[in-house]
Amino acid sequence: MSEVPVPLPSPLPTAPPAEDHPTPASMSLYPEQDHDHRHHLHAGSPDTTFLGTTPEEAEGRSEMDEPFLLAQLPRPLLPSGHEVSPLMKATVLMRQPGRVQEIVGALRRGGRDRLQVISDFDRTLSRFAYNGKPCPSSYNILDDSKIISEECREKLKALLHQYYPIEIDPHRTAKEKSPHMVEWWTKAHDLLCQQKIQKSQIAQVVRESNAMLREGYKAFFNTLYQNNIPLFIFSAGIGDILEEIIRQMKVFHPNIHIVSNYMDFDEDGFLQGFKGQLIHTYNKNSSVCRNSSYFQQLQGKTNVLLLGDTMGDLTMADGVQGVENILKIGFLNDKVEEQRERYMASYDVVLEKDETLDVVNGLLQHILHQRDWAEMRGS
């Protein structure tokens, strides 16, 4: 594990920042996504919400008509005057909406003083796709860059096609997948170390890439900073790359702490390896953070908002002591038909094919007793 001190940026303005506008992305090495299969939330009766129907279609339907019925959704979700409108967005799926109601209520009562956010980076804070084309992960940014030879790129692509199906295989457990992930990451790191990558090239590689954070990222990062809410980014990507992305987006604030795979450069500035314990998709847990004093410094921050996009992200908060309330939000980006049920059984809130941080930002506004979500979206 490598923990990097965070420099102090210039103070933020008190006025809300202008919303970000995404720019086009090129193809990465990741396979094409499925078609956009969205299931919408609509009221079929005062007590029941069906997926995939309009209000008119929902009338008269029974609970057996829809395999992913959200049964007994309270209307409204919270007591009058405290509706959580972001959770009514069409991309939201919930297996236990009543349980989500309880957690959100507890987070709101605890407010900013007891809240911390723990998040994955690649395809959670960064985008999965833009205009139907995949966006690059922190590894893909290097893979696609000019500083990687064509021979190395082909070998990395072969590793992707060999191991990515294993990573997302719904029929294998995390324990079964883990040794394959170690093999993948280790082989990829060895290939990168053969490329004579220089530390001085990293910023330019990111600048020339099509890296994109999700729409709404400025509101997300700045709201956490302005309210003194710690943001722990736990990533199996390349720490130097993702940190540079956040810097260039001008949202790298002192409330951010990153644990990731950081590059180790020799005295001449060439990549010679990676620091600390290897972090892959399925070991993002307390085993990697056991020597970290980070969570020990956050005593009293017993409410957690967790953001991820894989089953491996569900354990990111394992190192937090005395957790009282945790809301797990999962971005379902790929193979949605195959993975929907598993995501709904594991995450409290599932965001299906949603390339924005709208729901997360709306929940933060609600928890912090700030402006109404609709007003925030319109600003």
mmCIF file of C-alpha atoms in Angstrom:
data_model
loop_
_atom_site.group_PDB
_atom_site.id
_atom_site.type_symbol
_atom_site.label_atom_id
_atom_site.label_comp_id
_atom_site.label_asym_id
_atom_site.label_seq_id
_atom_site.Cartn_x
_atom_site.Cartn_y
_atom_site.Cartn_z
ATOM 1 C CA MET A 1 0.000 0.000 0.000
ATOM 2 C CA SER A 2 1.235 3.463 -0.779
ATOM 3 C CA GLU A 3 -0.181 6.528 0.882
ATOM 4 C CA VAL A 4 0.643 9.882 -0.671
ATOM 5 C CA PRO A 5 0.464 13.248 1.120
ATOM 6 C CA VAL A 6 -1.993 15.660 -0.432
ATOM 7 C CA PRO A 7 -0.848 19.221 -1.246
ATOM 8 C CA LEU A 8 -3.065 22.151 -0.343
ATOM 9 C CA PRO A 9 -4.873 23.693 -3.307
ATOM 10 C CA SER A 10 -5.903 27.315 -3.516
ATOM 11 C CA PRO A 11 -9.102 28.141 -1.575
ATOM 12 C CA LEU A 12 -12.391 27.404 -3.271
ATOM 13 C CA PRO A 13 -14.827 30.201 -4.043
ATOM 14 C CA THR A 14 -17.864 30.318 -1.819
ATOM 15 C CA ALA A 15 -20.263 30.331 -4.752
ATOM 16 C CA PRO A 16 -21.185 26.939 -6.226
ATOM 17 C CA PRO A 17 -18.857 26.065 -9.131
ATOM 18 C CA ALA A 18 -20.144 25.956 -12.671
ATOM 19 C CA GLU A 19 -21.147 22.470 -13.737
ATOM 20 C CA ASP A 20 -18.685 20.496 -15.796
ATOM 21 C CA HIS A 21 -19.205 19.579 -19.421
ATOM 22 C CA PRO A 22 -17.843 16.268 -20.693
ATOM 23 C CA THR A 23 -15.671 15.963 -23.795
ATOM 24 C CA PRO A 24 -15.678 13.084 -26.268
ATOM 25 C CA ALA A 25 -13.764 9.912 -25.474
ATOM 26 C CA SER A 26 -12.017 7.479 -27.787
ATOM 27 C CA MET A 27 -12.119 3.718 -27.682
ATOM 28 C CA SER A 28 -10.251 1.987 -24.890
ATOM 29 C CA LEU A 29 -9.291 -1.659 -24.706
ATOM 30 C CA TYR A 30 -12.514 -2.556 -22.950
ATOM 31 C CA PRO A 31 -15.150 -4.414 -24.993
ATOM 32 C CA GLU A 32 -18.244 -2.690 -26.261
ATOM 33 C CA GLN A 33 -21.021 -2.301 -23.715
ATOM 34 C CA ASP A 34 -24.455 -3.858 -23.929
ATOM 35 C CA HIS A 35 -27.287 -1.819 -25.345
ATOM 36 C CA ASP A 36 -28.901 0.632 -22.933
ATOM 37 C CA HIS A 37 -31.395 -1.456 -20.927
ATOM 38 C CA ARG A 38 -32.982 0.944 -18.433
ATOM 39 C CA HIS A 39 -35.690 0.054 -15.983
ATOM 40 C CA HIS A 40 -37.696 2.992 -14.734
ATOM 41 C CA LEU A 41 -39.347 3.586 -11.405
ATOM 42 C CA HIS A 42 -43.058 4.296 -11.606
ATOM 43 C CA ALA A 43 -45.893 3.963 -9.158
ATOM 44 C CA GLY A 44 -48.234 1.082 -9.812
ATOM 45 C CA SER A 45 -50.188 1.746 -6.604
ATOM 46 C CA PRO A 46 -49.683 3.864 -3.497
ATOM 47 C CA ASP A 47 -47.553 1.088 -1.969
ATOM 48 C CA THR A 48 -45.848 -0.570 -4.894
ATOM 49 C CA THR A 49 -43.285 0.450 -7.528
ATOM 50 C CA PHE A 50 -42.799 -1.506 -10.736
ATOM 51 C CA LEU A 51 -39.814 -1.431 -13.071
ATOM 52 C CA GLY A 52 -40.020 -0.887 -16.806
ATOM 53 C CA THR A 53 -43.506 0.626 -16.947
ATOM 54 C CA THR A 54 -45.132 3.974 -17.411
ATOM 55 C CA PRO A 55 -47.733 5.026 -14.801
ATOM 56 C CA GLU A 56 -50.498 4.105 -17.242
ATOM 57 C CA GLU A 57 -49.032 0.644 -17.900
ATOM 58 C CA ALA A 58 -48.536 0.026 -14.204
ATOM 59 C CA GLU A 59 -52.218 0.355 -13.362
ATOM 60 C CA GLY A 60 -53.836 -2.997 -12.720
ATOM 61 C CA ARG A 61 -50.589 -4.992 -12.839
ATOM 62 C CA SER A 62 -49.896 -7.551 -10.178
ATOM 63 C CA GLU A 63 -46.676 -8.035 -8.228
ATOM 64 C CA MET A 64 -46.028 -11.270 -10.157
ATOM 65 C CA ASP A 65 -45.869 -9.433 -13.506
ATOM 66 C CA GLU A 66 -42.366 -8.022 -12.942
ATOM 67 C CA PRO A 67 -39.340 -10.104 -11.876
ATOM 68 C CA PHE A 68 -37.570 -7.124 -10.350
ATOM 69 C CA LEU A 69 -40.494 -5.705 -8.451
ATOM 70 C CA LEU A 70 -39.623 -3.098 -5.868
ATOM 71 C CA ALA A 71 -42.238 -4.203 -3.378
ATOM 72 C CA GLN A 72 -43.836 -1.977 -0.795
ATOM 73 C CA LEU A 73 -42.001 1.260 -1.593
ATOM 74 C CA PRO A 74 -43.315 3.863 0.886
ATOM 75 C CA ARG A 75 -44.896 6.865 -0.778
ATOM 76 C CA PRO A 76 -43.339 9.271 -0.211
ATOM 77 C CA LEU A 77 -39.991 7.607 0.502
ATOM 78 C CA LEU A 78 -39.478 9.758 3.596
ATOM 79 C CA PRO A 79 -41.909 11.752 5.731
ATOM 80 C CA SER A 80 -43.565 14.724 4.106
ATOM 81 C CA GLY A 81 -41.091 17.535 3.490
ATOM 82 C CA HIS A 82 -38.097 15.169 3.422
ATOM 83 C CA GLU A 83 -38.576 13.353 0.093
ATOM 84 C CA VAL A 84 -35.348 12.008 -1.387
ATOM 85 C CA SER A 85 -36.081 13.047 -4.950
ATOM 86 C CA PRO A 86 -32.732 11.811 -6.390
ATOM 87 C CA LEU A 87 -33.813 8.236 -5.664
ATOM 88 C CA MET A 88 -36.729 8.651 -8.060
ATOM 89 C CA LYS A 89 -34.394 9.035 -11.059
ATOM 90 C CA ALA A 90 -35.108 6.495 -13.804
ATOM 91 C CA THR A 91 -31.692 4.826 -13.488
ATOM 92 C CA VAL A 92 -32.189 3.915 -9.800
ATOM 93 C CA LEU A 93 -32.858 0.308 -8.740
ATOM 94 C CA MET A 94 -33.422 -0.774 -5.105
ATOM 95 C CA ARG A 95 -34.143 -4.222 -3.753
ATOM 96 C CA GLN A 96 -35.110 -2.936 -0.283
ATOM 97 C CA PRO A 97 -36.329 0.659 -0.596
ATOM 98 C CA GLY A 98 -37.587 0.653 2.991
ATOM 99 C CA ARG A 99 -34.100 -0.203 4.214
ATOM 100 C CA VAL A 100 -32.639 2.564 2.026
ATOM 101 C CA GLN A 101 -35.129 4.951 3.620
ATOM 102 C CA GLU A 102 -33.862 4.045 7.081
ATOM 103 C CA ILE A 103 -30.180 4.429 6.140
ATOM 104 C CA VAL A 104 -30.664 7.762 4.379
ATOM 105 C CA GLY A 105 -32.610 9.038 7.364
ATOM 106 C CA ALA A 106 -29.791 8.013 9.728
ATOM 107 C CA LEU A 107 -27.172 9.656 7.497
ATOM 108 C CA ARG A 108 -29.223 12.850 7.432
ATOM 109 C CA ARG A 109 -29.570 12.895 11.212
ATOM 110 C CA GLY A 110 -25.804 12.424 11.569
ATOM 111 C CA GLY A 111 -25.047 15.211 9.095
ATOM 112 C CA ARG A 112 -21.615 16.287 7.913
ATOM 113 C CA ASP A 113 -19.845 15.773 11.247
ATOM 114 C CA ARG A 114 -20.284 11.994 11.168
ATOM 115 C CA LEU A 115 -20.022 11.375 7.424
ATOM 116 C CA GLN A 116 -17.163 10.057 5.313
ATOM 117 C CA VAL A 117 -17.170 8.913 1.682
ATOM 118 C CA ILE A 118 -15.284 5.851 0.427
ATOM 119 C CA SER A 119 -15.105 5.430 -3.332
ATOM 120 C CA ASP A 120 -13.567 3.414 -6.104
ATOM 121 C CA PHE A 121 -12.159 5.498 -8.975
ATOM 122 C CA ASP A 122 -12.140 3.783 -12.379
ATOM 123 C CA ARG A 123 -15.666 3.635 -13.799
ATOM 124 C CA THR A 124 -17.105 4.878 -10.518
ATOM 125 C CA LEU A 125 -15.857 8.459 -10.304
ATOM 126 C CA SER A 126 -14.628 8.249 -13.883
ATOM 127 C CA ARG A 127 -16.994 7.524 -16.741
ATOM 128 C CA PHE A 128 -17.539 4.086 -18.210
ATOM 129 C CA ALA A 129 -18.684 5.316 -21.621
ATOM 130 C CA TYR A 130 -19.457 8.473 -23.557
ATOM 131 C CA ASN A 131 -21.632 8.566 -26.689
ATOM 132 C CA GLY A 132 -21.628 4.779 -26.801
ATOM 133 C CA LYS A 133 -17.837 4.435 -26.717
ATOM 134 C CA PRO A 134 -15.894 3.135 -23.688
ATOM 135 C CA CYS A 135 -13.836 5.628 -21.703
ATOM 136 C CA PRO A 136 -10.315 4.696 -20.591
ATOM 137 C CA SER A 137 -9.468 3.502 -17.105
ATOM 138 C CA SER A 138 -6.237 4.645 -15.455
ATOM 139 C CA TYR A 139 -4.486 1.599 -16.940
ATOM 140 C CA ASN A 140 -6.048 2.155 -20.376
ATOM 141 C CA ILE A 141 -4.690 5.703 -20.414
ATOM 142 C CA LEU A 142 -1.171 4.250 -20.391
ATOM 143 C CA ASP A 143 -2.127 1.394 -22.725
ATOM 144 C CA ASP A 144 -3.414 3.855 -25.327
ATOM 145 C CA SER A 145 -0.569 6.367 -25.016
ATOM 146 C CA LYS A 146 2.357 7.068 -27.344
ATOM 147 C CA ILE A 147 4.880 5.977 -24.709
ATOM 148 C CA ILE A 148 3.764 2.331 -24.991
ATOM 149 C CA SER A 149 5.082 0.283 -27.913
ATOM 150 C CA GLU A 150 2.644 -1.435 -30.256
ATOM 151 C CA GLU A 151 4.017 -4.821 -29.188
ATOM 152 C CA CYS A 152 3.366 -4.033 -25.518
ATOM 153 C CA ARG A 153 -0.108 -2.734 -26.348
ATOM 154 C CA GLU A 154 -1.006 -5.991 -28.082
ATOM 155 C CA LYS A 155 0.233 -8.027 -25.119
ATOM 156 C CA LEU A 156 -1.788 -5.896 -22.696
ATOM 157 C CA LYS A 157 -4.833 -6.319 -24.914
ATOM 158 C CA ALA A 158 -4.358 -10.092 -24.887
ATOM 159 C CA LEU A 159 -4.236 -10.030 -21.080
ATOM 160 C CA LEU A 160 -7.469 -8.041 -21.025
ATOM 161 C CA HIS A 161 -9.296 -10.543 -23.187
ATOM 162 C CA GLN A 162 -7.952 -13.395 -21.069
ATOM 163 C CA TYR A 163 -8.710 -12.033 -17.617
ATOM 164 C CA TYR A 164 -11.575 -9.511 -17.931
ATOM 165 C CA PRO A 165 -14.198 -12.238 -18.497
ATOM 166 C CA ILE A 166 -12.977 -13.849 -15.273
ATOM 167 C CA GLU A 167 -13.192 -10.532 -13.399
ATOM 168 C CA ILE A 168 -16.884 -10.092 -14.244
ATOM 169 C CA ASP A 169 -17.888 -13.783 -14.255
ATOM 170 C CA PRO A 170 -21.033 -13.970 -12.065
ATOM 171 C CA HIS A 171 -20.514 -17.692 -11.483
ATOM 172 C CA ARG A 172 -17.131 -17.402 -9.721
ATOM 173 C CA THR A 173 -16.550 -16.195 -6.187
ATOM 174 C CA ALA A 174 -14.150 -13.398 -5.301
ATOM 175 C CA LYS A 175 -11.860 -15.982 -3.736
ATOM 176 C CA GLU A 176 -11.795 -17.967 -6.976
ATOM 177 C CA LYS A 177 -11.135 -14.851 -9.031
ATOM 178 C CA SER A 178 -8.425 -13.390 -6.804
ATOM 179 C CA PRO A 179 -5.400 -15.461 -7.982
ATOM 180 C CA HIS A 180 -6.308 -14.710 -11.598
ATOM 181 C CA MET A 181 -6.419 -10.982 -10.805
ATOM 182 C CA VAL A 182 -2.976 -11.189 -9.174
ATOM 183 C CA GLU A 183 -1.662 -12.844 -12.336
ATOM 184 C CA TRP A 184 -3.249 -10.169 -14.546
ATOM 185 C CA TRP A 185 -1.988 -7.193 -12.564
ATOM 186 C CA THR A 186 1.502 -8.684 -12.123
ATOM 187 C CA LYS A 187 1.923 -9.459 -15.827
ATOM 188 C CA ALA A 188 0.643 -6.008 -16.791
ATOM 189 C CA HIS A 189 3.015 -4.302 -14.342
ATOM 190 C CA ASP A 190 5.957 -6.317 -15.697
ATOM 191 C CA LEU A 191 5.115 -5.254 -19.247
ATOM 192 C CA LEU A 192 4.858 -1.588 -18.243
ATOM 193 C CA CYS A 193 8.205 -1.729 -16.473
ATOM 194 C CA GLN A 194 9.832 -2.789 -19.763
ATOM 195 C CA GLN A 195 8.649 0.406 -21.490
ATOM 196 C CA LYS A 196 11.107 2.871 -19.909
ATOM 197 C CA ILE A 197 8.242 5.091 -18.765
ATOM 198 C CA GLN A 198 9.466 8.353 -17.257
ATOM 199 C CA LYS A 199 7.853 10.120 -14.329
ATOM 200 C CA SER A 200 7.970 13.389 -16.261
ATOM 201 C CA GLN A 201 5.714 11.882 -18.966
ATOM 202 C CA ILE A 202 2.717 11.106 -16.748
ATOM 203 C CA ALA A 203 1.098 14.557 -16.774
ATOM 204 C CA GLN A 204 1.342 14.816 -20.575
ATOM 205 C CA VAL A 205 -0.036 11.295 -21.066
ATOM 206 C CA VAL A 206 -3.106 12.226 -18.989
ATOM 207 C CA ARG A 207 -3.456 15.569 -20.766
ATOM 208 C CA GLU A 208 -3.498 13.872 -24.178
ATOM 209 C CA SER A 209 -5.911 11.144 -23.096
ATOM 210 C CA ASN A 210 -9.693 10.994 -23.225
ATOM 211 C CA ALA A 211 -10.024 10.576 -19.470
ATOM 212 C CA MET A 212 -13.396 11.740 -18.199
ATOM 213 C CA LEU A 213 -14.914 12.039 -14.755
ATOM 214 C CA ARG A 214 -18.650 11.511 -14.452
ATOM 215 C CA GLU A 215 -20.920 14.461 -15.134
ATOM 216 C CA GLY A 216 -21.424 16.321 -11.875
ATOM 217 C CA TYR A 217 -17.889 15.679 -10.591
ATOM 218 C CA LYS A 218 -17.249 19.313 -9.667
ATOM 219 C CA ALA A 219 -20.301 19.457 -7.421
ATOM 220 C CA PHE A 220 -19.283 16.121 -5.853
ATOM 221 C CA PHE A 221 -15.657 16.954 -5.052
ATOM 222 C CA ASN A 222 -16.336 20.541 -4.053
ATOM 223 C CA THR A 223 -19.322 19.736 -1.816
ATOM 224 C CA LEU A 224 -17.219 17.237 0.149
ATOM 225 C CA TYR A 225 -14.333 19.714 0.464
ATOM 226 C CA GLN A 226 -16.491 22.667 1.466
ATOM 227 C CA ASN A 227 -18.206 20.575 4.142
ATOM 228 C CA ASN A 228 -14.981 19.024 5.481
ATOM 229 C CA ILE A 229 -16.105 15.485 4.583
ATOM 230 C CA PRO A 230 -13.201 13.039 4.057
ATOM 231 C CA LEU A 231 -13.025 11.306 0.673
ATOM 232 C CA PHE A 232 -11.099 8.019 0.661
ATOM 233 C CA ILE A 233 -10.374 6.806 -2.876
ATOM 234 C CA PHE A 234 -9.529 3.096 -2.863
ATOM 235 C CA SER A 235 -8.413 2.074 -6.330
ATOM 236 C CA ALA A 236 -6.944 -0.982 -8.026
ATOM 237 C CA GLY A 237 -5.830 1.342 -10.828
ATOM 238 C CA ILE A 238 -2.628 3.365 -11.135
ATOM 239 C CA GLY A 239 -2.447 5.979 -8.383
ATOM 240 C CA ASP A 240 -0.150 8.351 -10.289
ATOM 241 C CA ILE A 241 -2.568 8.429 -13.232
ATOM 242 C CA LEU A 242 -5.823 8.873 -11.321
ATOM 243 C CA GLU A 243 -4.256 11.496 -9.070
ATOM 244 C CA GLU A 244 -3.117 13.437 -12.137
ATOM 245 C CA ILE A 245 -6.624 13.213 -13.625
ATOM 246 C CA ILE A 246 -8.129 14.731 -10.479
ATOM 247 C CA ARG A 247 -5.438 17.452 -10.422
ATOM 248 C CA GLN A 248 -6.008 18.410 -14.042
ATOM 249 C CA MET A 249 -9.760 18.580 -13.386
ATOM 250 C CA LYS A 250 -8.880 21.053 -10.596
ATOM 251 C CA VAL A 251 -10.707 19.156 -7.840
ATOM 252 C CA PHE A 252 -7.771 17.618 -5.962
ATOM 253 C CA HIS A 253 -8.529 18.941 -2.479
ATOM 254 C CA PRO A 254 -6.868 18.279 0.918
ATOM 255 C CA ASN A 255 -9.800 16.173 2.148
ATOM 256 C CA ILE A 256 -8.779 13.440 -0.358
ATOM 257 C CA HIS A 257 -6.776 10.356 0.648
ATOM 258 C CA ILE A 258 -5.794 7.821 -2.018
ATOM 259 C CA VAL A 259 -4.717 4.201 -1.679
ATOM 260 C CA SER A 260 -3.789 2.658 -5.032
ATOM 261 C CA ASN A 261 -0.987 1.095 -7.081
ATOM 262 C CA TYR A 262 1.639 3.823 -7.170
ATOM 263 C CA MET A 263 4.595 3.691 -9.540
ATOM 264 C CA ASP A 264 8.129 3.345 -8.220
ATOM 265 C CA PHE A 265 10.688 5.329 -10.237
ATOM 266 C CA ASP A 266 14.459 4.910 -10.064
ATOM 267 C CA GLU A 267 16.893 7.749 -9.435
ATOM 268 C CA ASP A 268 16.865 8.618 -13.137
ATOM 269 C CA GLY A 269 13.068 8.880 -13.169
ATOM 270 C CA PHE A 270 12.291 5.625 -15.010
ATOM 271 C CA LEU A 271 9.579 3.194 -13.908
ATOM 272 C CA GLN A 272 11.155 0.219 -12.161
ATOM 273 C CA GLY A 273 8.157 -1.290 -10.356
ATOM 274 C CA PHE A 274 5.166 -0.531 -8.172
ATOM 275 C CA LYS A 275 5.174 0.377 -4.483
ATOM 276 C CA GLY A 276 3.726 -1.630 -1.635
ATOM 277 C CA GLN A 277 1.148 -4.399 -1.769
ATOM 278 C CA LEU A 278 -0.530 -5.014 -5.110
ATOM 279 C CA ILE A 279 -4.162 -3.881 -5.119
ATOM 280 C CA HIS A 280 -6.537 -5.628 -7.505
ATOM 281 C CA THR A 281 -10.313 -5.771 -7.858
ATOM 282 C CA TYR A 282 -10.865 -8.386 -5.156
ATOM 283 C CA ASN A 283 -8.533 -7.417 -2.311
ATOM 284 C CA LYS A 284 -9.837 -3.904 -1.676
ATOM 285 C CA ASN A 285 -10.377 -4.484 2.041
ATOM 286 C CA SER A 286 -8.784 -4.123 5.462
ATOM 287 C CA SER A 287 -5.943 -6.500 4.511
ATOM 288 C CA VAL A 288 -4.489 -3.719 2.367
ATOM 289 C CA CYS A 289 -5.203 -0.969 4.919
ATOM 290 C CA ARG A 290 -4.251 -2.724 8.145
ATOM 291 C CA ASN A 291 -1.133 -0.577 8.569
ATOM 292 C CA SER A 292 -2.927 2.640 7.713
ATOM 293 C CA SER A 293 -3.621 5.223 10.395
ATOM 294 C CA TYR A 294 -6.106 6.964 8.109
ATOM 295 C CA PHE A 295 -9.289 5.430 9.499
ATOM 296 C CA GLN A 296 -7.988 5.695 13.065
ATOM 297 C CA GLN A 297 -7.792 9.455 12.580
ATOM 298 C CA LEU A 298 -11.459 9.582 11.632
ATOM 299 C CA GLN A 299 -12.981 8.518 14.926
ATOM 300 C CA GLY A 300 -16.542 9.765 15.047
ATOM 301 C CA LYS A 301 -16.967 9.458 11.258
ATOM 302 C CA THR A 302 -19.188 6.424 11.714
ATOM 303 C CA ASN A 303 -21.532 7.068 8.774
ATOM 304 C CA VAL A 304 -20.274 5.927 5.380
ATOM 305 C CA LEU A 305 -21.361 6.602 1.807
ATOM 306 C CA LEU A 306 -19.693 3.889 -0.304
ATOM 307 C CA LEU A 307 -19.445 4.130 -4.107
ATOM 308 C CA GLY A 308 -18.300 1.291 -6.345
ATOM 309 C CA ASP A 309 -18.868 -0.557 -9.595
ATOM 310 C CA THR A 310 -17.783 -4.144 -8.862
ATOM 311 C CA MET A 311 -18.466 -6.804 -6.259
ATOM 312 C CA GLY A 312 -14.914 -6.234 -5.022
ATOM 313 C CA ASP A 313 -15.774 -2.661 -4.031
ATOM 314 C CA LEU A 314 -18.272 -3.829 -1.412
ATOM 315 C CA THR A 315 -15.471 -4.494 1.109
ATOM 316 C CA MET A 316 -13.763 -1.090 0.832
ATOM 317 C CA ALA A 317 -15.143 0.074 4.190
ATOM 318 C CA ASP A 318 -13.924 -2.993 6.098
ATOM 319 C CA GLY A 319 -11.149 -0.958 7.697
ATOM 320 C CA VAL A 320 -13.544 1.571 9.226
ATOM 321 C CA GLN A 321 -14.001 1.073 12.955
ATOM 322 C CA GLY A 322 -17.402 1.411 14.578
ATOM 323 C CA VAL A 323 -19.489 1.873 11.430
ATOM 324 C CA GLU A 324 -23.045 2.725 12.439
ATOM 325 C CA ASN A 325 -24.657 3.387 9.064
ATOM 326 C CA ILE A 326 -23.418 2.635 5.557
ATOM 327 C CA LEU A 327 -25.182 3.230 2.250
ATOM 328 C CA LYS A 328 -23.656 1.251 -0.623
ATOM 329 C CA ILE A 329 -24.232 2.681 -4.096
ATOM 330 C CA GLY A 330 -23.205 0.568 -7.084
ATOM 331 C CA PHE A 331 -22.780 1.698 -10.685
ATOM 332 C CA LEU A 332 -23.918 -1.131 -12.973
ATOM 333 C CA ASN A 333 -22.022 -0.292 -16.150
ATOM 334 C CA ASP A 334 -21.525 -3.486 -18.105
ATOM 335 C CA LYS A 335 -23.322 -6.792 -18.818
ATOM 336 C CA VAL A 336 -26.373 -5.335 -17.120
ATOM 337 C CA GLU A 337 -28.804 -8.135 -17.904
ATOM 338 C CA GLU A 338 -26.437 -10.751 -16.486
ATOM 339 C CA GLN A 339 -25.432 -8.772 -13.400
ATOM 340 C CA ARG A 340 -28.536 -6.781 -12.426
ATOM 341 C CA GLU A 341 -29.936 -9.229 -9.887
ATOM 342 C CA ARG A 342 -26.570 -9.766 -8.193
ATOM 343 C CA TYR A 343 -25.939 -6.028 -7.930
ATOM 344 C CA MET A 344 -29.399 -5.441 -6.481
ATOM 345 C CA ALA A 345 -28.775 -8.147 -3.888
ATOM 346 C CA SER A 346 -25.416 -6.615 -2.892
ATOM 347 C CA TYR A 347 -25.748 -2.821 -3.173
ATOM 348 C CA ASP A 348 -28.434 -0.769 -1.420
ATOM 349 C CA VAL A 349 -28.840 1.460 -4.473
ATOM 350 C CA VAL A 350 -27.934 0.397 -8.016
ATOM 351 C CA LEU A 351 -27.453 2.975 -10.773
ATOM 352 C CA GLU A 352 -27.949 1.252 -14.100
ATOM 353 C CA LYS A 353 -26.201 2.767 -17.134
ATOM 354 C CA ASP A 354 -25.988 6.130 -15.365
ATOM 355 C CA GLU A 355 -22.917 8.141 -16.402
ATOM 356 C CA THR A 356 -23.578 10.962 -13.941
ATOM 357 C CA LEU A 357 -23.139 11.633 -10.240
ATOM 358 C CA ASP A 358 -26.636 13.145 -10.054
ATOM 359 C CA VAL A 359 -28.006 10.659 -7.537
ATOM 360 C CA VAL A 360 -24.927 10.823 -5.325
ATOM 361 C CA ASN A 361 -24.901 14.626 -5.393
ATOM 362 C CA GLY A 362 -28.604 14.739 -4.651
ATOM 363 C CA LEU A 363 -28.187 12.428 -1.676
ATOM 364 C CA LEU A 364 -25.332 14.577 -0.372
ATOM 365 C CA GLN A 365 -27.521 17.678 -0.596
ATOM 366 C CA HIS A 366 -30.263 15.841 1.285
ATOM 367 C CA ILE A 367 -27.928 14.506 3.983
ATOM 368 C CA LEU A 368 -26.343 17.940 4.450
ATOM 369 C CA HIS A 369 -29.717 19.718 4.603
ATOM 370 C CA GLN A 370 -28.715 21.837 1.623
ATOM 371 C CA ARG A 371 -30.638 23.065 -1.384
ATOM 372 C CA ASP A 372 -33.254 20.904 -3.021
ATOM 373 C CA TRP A 373 -31.833 18.526 -5.603
ATOM 374 C CA ALA A 374 -33.978 19.937 -8.416
ATOM 375 C CA GLU A 375 -32.765 23.462 -7.610
ATOM 376 C CA MET A 376 -29.153 22.266 -7.579
ATOM 377 C CA ARG A 377 -29.580 20.570 -10.974
ATOM 378 C CA GLY A 378 -31.053 23.736 -12.406
ATOM 379 C CA SER A 379 -28.219 25.978 -11.233
#
